CSV table of C-alpha atoms in Angstrom, one decimal:
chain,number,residue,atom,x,y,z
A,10,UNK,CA,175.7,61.7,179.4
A,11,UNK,CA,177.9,60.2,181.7
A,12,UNK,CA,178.7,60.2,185.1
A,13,UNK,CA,182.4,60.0,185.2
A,14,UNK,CA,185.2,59.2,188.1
A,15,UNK,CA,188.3,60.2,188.6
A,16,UNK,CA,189.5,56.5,187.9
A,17,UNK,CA,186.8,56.3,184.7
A,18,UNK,CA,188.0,56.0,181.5
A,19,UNK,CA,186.1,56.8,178.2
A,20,UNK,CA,185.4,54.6,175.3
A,21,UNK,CA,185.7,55.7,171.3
A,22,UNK,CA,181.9,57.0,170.5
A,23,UNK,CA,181.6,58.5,174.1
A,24,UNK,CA,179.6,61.6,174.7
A,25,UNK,CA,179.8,64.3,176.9
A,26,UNK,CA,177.7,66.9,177.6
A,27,UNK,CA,179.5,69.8,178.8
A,28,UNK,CA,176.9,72.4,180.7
A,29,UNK,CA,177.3,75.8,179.4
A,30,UNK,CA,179.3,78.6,181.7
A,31,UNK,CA,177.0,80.2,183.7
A,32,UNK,CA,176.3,84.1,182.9
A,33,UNK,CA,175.8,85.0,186.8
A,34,UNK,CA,178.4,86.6,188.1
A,35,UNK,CA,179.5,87.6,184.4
A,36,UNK,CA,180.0,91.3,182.8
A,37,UNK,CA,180.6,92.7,180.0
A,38,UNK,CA,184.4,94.0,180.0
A,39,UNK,CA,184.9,97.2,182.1
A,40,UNK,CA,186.5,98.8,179.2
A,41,UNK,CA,184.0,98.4,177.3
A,42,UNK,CA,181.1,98.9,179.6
A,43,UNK,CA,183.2,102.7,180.6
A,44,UNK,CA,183.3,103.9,176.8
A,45,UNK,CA,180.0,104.4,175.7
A,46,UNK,CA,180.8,105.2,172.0
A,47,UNK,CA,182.0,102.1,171.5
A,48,UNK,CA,179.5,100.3,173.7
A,49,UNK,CA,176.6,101.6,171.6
A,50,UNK,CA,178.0,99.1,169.1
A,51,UNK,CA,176.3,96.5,170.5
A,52,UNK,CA,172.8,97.0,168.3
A,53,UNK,CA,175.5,96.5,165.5
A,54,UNK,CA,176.3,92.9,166.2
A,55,UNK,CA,172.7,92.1,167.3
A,56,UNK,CA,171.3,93.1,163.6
A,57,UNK,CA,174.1,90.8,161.9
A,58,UNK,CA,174.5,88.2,164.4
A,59,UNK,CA,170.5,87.9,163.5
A,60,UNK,CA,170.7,88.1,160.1
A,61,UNK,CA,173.5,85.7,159.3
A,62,UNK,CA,172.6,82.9,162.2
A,63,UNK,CA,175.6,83.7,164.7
A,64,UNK,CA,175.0,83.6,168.5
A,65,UNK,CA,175.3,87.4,169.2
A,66,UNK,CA,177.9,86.5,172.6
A,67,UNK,CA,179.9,84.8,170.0
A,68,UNK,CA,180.4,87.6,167.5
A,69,UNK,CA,180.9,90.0,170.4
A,70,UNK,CA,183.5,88.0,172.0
A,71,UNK,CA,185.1,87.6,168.9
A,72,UNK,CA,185.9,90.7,168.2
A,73,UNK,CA,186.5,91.9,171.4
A,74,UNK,CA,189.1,89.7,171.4
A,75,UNK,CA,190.8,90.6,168.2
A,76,UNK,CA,190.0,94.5,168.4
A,77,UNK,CA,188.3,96.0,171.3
A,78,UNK,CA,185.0,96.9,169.0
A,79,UNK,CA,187.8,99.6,167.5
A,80,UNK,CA,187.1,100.1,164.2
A,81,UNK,CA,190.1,102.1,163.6
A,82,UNK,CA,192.2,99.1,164.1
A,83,UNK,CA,194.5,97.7,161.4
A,84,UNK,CA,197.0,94.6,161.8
A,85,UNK,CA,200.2,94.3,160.2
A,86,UNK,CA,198.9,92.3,157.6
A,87,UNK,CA,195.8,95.1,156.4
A,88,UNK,CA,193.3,93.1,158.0
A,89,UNK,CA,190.5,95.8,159.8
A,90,UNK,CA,188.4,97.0,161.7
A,91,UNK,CA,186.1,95.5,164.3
A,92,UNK,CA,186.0,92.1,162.2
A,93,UNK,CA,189.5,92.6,161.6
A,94,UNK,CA,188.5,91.6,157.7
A,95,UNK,CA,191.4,90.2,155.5
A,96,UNK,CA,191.4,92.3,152.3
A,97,UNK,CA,192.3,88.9,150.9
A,98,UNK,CA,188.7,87.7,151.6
A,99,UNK,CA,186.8,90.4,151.0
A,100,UNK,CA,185.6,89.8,147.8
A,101,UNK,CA,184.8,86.3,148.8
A,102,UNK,CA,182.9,87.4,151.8
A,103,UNK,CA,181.3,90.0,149.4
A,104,UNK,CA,180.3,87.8,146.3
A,105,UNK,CA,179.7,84.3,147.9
A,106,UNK,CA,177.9,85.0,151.8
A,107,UNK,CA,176.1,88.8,151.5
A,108,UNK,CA,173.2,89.0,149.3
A,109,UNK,CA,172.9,92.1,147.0
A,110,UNK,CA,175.1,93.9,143.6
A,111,UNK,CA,176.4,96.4,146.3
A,112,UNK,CA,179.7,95.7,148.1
A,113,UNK,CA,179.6,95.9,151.7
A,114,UNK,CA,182.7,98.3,153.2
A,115,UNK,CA,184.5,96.8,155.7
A,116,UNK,CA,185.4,100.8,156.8
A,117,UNK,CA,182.3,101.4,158.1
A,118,UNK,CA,181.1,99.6,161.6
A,119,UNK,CA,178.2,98.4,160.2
A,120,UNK,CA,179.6,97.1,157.1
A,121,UNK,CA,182.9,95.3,158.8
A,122,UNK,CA,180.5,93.6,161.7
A,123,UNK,CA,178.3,92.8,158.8
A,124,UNK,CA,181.4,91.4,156.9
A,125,UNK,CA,182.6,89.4,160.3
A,126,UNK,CA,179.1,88.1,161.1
A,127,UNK,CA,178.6,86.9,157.4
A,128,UNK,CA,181.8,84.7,157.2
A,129,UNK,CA,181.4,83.5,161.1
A,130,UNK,CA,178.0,82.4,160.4
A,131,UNK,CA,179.4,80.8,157.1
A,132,UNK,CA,182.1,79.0,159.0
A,133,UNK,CA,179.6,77.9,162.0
A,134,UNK,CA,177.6,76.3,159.1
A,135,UNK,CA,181.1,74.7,157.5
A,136,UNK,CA,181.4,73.0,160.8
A,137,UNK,CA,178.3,72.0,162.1
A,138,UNK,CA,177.9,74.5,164.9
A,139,UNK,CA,181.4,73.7,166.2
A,140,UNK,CA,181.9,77.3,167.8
A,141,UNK,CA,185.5,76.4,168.9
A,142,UNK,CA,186.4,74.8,165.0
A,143,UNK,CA,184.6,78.0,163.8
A,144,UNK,CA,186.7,81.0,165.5
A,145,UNK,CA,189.9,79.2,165.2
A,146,UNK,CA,189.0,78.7,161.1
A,147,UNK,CA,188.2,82.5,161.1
A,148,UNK,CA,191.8,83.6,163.2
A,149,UNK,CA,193.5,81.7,160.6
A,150,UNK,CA,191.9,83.7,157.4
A,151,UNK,CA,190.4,80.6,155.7
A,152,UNK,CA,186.7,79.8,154.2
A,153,UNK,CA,186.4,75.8,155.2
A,154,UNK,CA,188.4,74.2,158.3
A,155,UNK,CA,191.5,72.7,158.3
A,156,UNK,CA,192.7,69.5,160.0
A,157,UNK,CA,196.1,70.6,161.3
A,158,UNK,CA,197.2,70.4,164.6
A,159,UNK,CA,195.6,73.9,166.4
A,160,UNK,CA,199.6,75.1,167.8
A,161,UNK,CA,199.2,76.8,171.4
A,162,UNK,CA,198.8,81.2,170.3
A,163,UNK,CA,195.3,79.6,168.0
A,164,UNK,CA,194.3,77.4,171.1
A,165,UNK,CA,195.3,80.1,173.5
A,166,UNK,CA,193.4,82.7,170.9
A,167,UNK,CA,190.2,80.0,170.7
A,168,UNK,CA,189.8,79.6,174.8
A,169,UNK,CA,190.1,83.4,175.0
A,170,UNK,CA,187.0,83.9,172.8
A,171,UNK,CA,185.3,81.1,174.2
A,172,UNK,CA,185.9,81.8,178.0
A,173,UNK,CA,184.3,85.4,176.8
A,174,UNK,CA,181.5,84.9,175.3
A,175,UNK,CA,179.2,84.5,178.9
A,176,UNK,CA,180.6,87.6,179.3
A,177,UNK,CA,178.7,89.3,176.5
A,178,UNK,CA,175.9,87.0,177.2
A,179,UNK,CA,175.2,89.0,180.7
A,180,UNK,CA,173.1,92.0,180.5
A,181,UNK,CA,174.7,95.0,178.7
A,182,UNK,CA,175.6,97.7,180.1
A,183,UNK,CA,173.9,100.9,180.6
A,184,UNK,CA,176.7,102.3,178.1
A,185,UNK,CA,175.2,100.1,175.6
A,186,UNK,CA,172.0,101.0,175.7
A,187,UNK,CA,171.6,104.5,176.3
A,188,UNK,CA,172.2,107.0,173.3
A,189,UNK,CA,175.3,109.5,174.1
A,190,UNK,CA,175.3,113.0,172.5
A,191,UNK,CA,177.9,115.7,172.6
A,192,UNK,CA,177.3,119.0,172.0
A,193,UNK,CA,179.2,121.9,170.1
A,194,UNK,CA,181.0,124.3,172.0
C-alpha cells in the first residue's frame, strides 16, 4: 500500500489497494425494492451465485443493469432474459460450465440466472478474480478476455455494474424477502 500525494508519481510494479465502497448509506434500487414479484428473485441469484463461485452483489448488479431482473426481456440480437443469454453461447454455457445430460432453459428465471451465474463465474476464473475484466468479457458475448482497448459505452457499461454492486450488497428489501400471494377473484 502506498501513501500517495498529489505531487507522487507511481513506479511500474506499484500496488494499490483500493478500499471497497462502503454499503452504508446504500439500497437496493427503488424499483426494484417497490415490485415485489421481481424482488423475490433475489433467492434465485443467491442459489447460483453459490453454486458457481460469483459474489451474489456481482451477479445482481449485473443484471440489473442489463435487464431490470425482467425475464421477459429480449435484445435486438435474441439475447434473454435476466442474464440476457446469447443463443449463440448457449450450448457452450450448457455443455462446457453446468454439470448434468439436461440442458438448462434460459426461459425460465431459474434456468437464465443459472445460465448467467455459470458463465460469470467461468469468466471471474478466466481472469483471476478481475470483476471489472470479467463483466466487460460477458457484455461483449465472449468465453476468455480480450486485450482490446475497452471503447467508452463497455467502460461506461463496466462502472455502471461496478458502482452497483454495494447496492445489492445492502440489506434487501422487505420485497425480497417476504412471499407475495394474489388471490382469485
Amino acid at each position: 500500500a502506498l501513501d500517495l500525494e498529489l505531487s507522487d508519481s507511481l513506479d511500474p510494479g506499484d500496488v494499490l489497494e483500493i478500499p471497497p465502497i462502503p454499503v452504508e448509506g446504500h439500497e437496493w434500487p427503488e424499483r426494484l425494492a417497490a415490485d415485489p414479484v421481481i424482488a423475490q428473485q433475489a433467492p434465485l441469484f443467491d442459489r447460483w451465485a453459490e453454486e458457481y463461485g460469483v459474489p451474489t452483489a456481482l451477479v445482481q448488479s449485473l443484471a440489473w443493469t442489463i435487464s431490470s431482473w425482467d425475464n421477459a426481456s429480449v435484445n435486438s440480437d435474441g439475447e434473454m432474459g435476466i442474464g440476457r443469454i446469447d443463443p449463440d453461447l448457449l450450448a457452450w454455457i450448457n455443455d462446457e460450465l453446468i454439470a448434468g445430460d439436461t440442458p438448462v432453459d434460459p426461459r425460465s428465471p431459474d434456468g437464465n440466472v443459472e445460465l448467467m451465474a455459470a458463465h460469470l463465474g467461468h469468466l471471474l476464473e478466466v481472469t483471476g478474480g478481475d470483476h471489472a475484466n470479467a463483466v466487460a468479457t460477458y457484455y461483449l458475448d465472449r468465453t476468455e478476455p480480450s486485450e482490446a482497448n475497452w471503447d467508452l459505452p463497455l467502460r461506461r457499461f463496466v462502472t455502471g455494474v461496478l458502482g452497483r454492486v454495494p447496492d445489492f450488497e445492502a440489506p434487501p428489501p422487505p420485497a425480497a424477502t417476504t412471499t407475495s400471494t394474489t388471490e382469485a377473484g
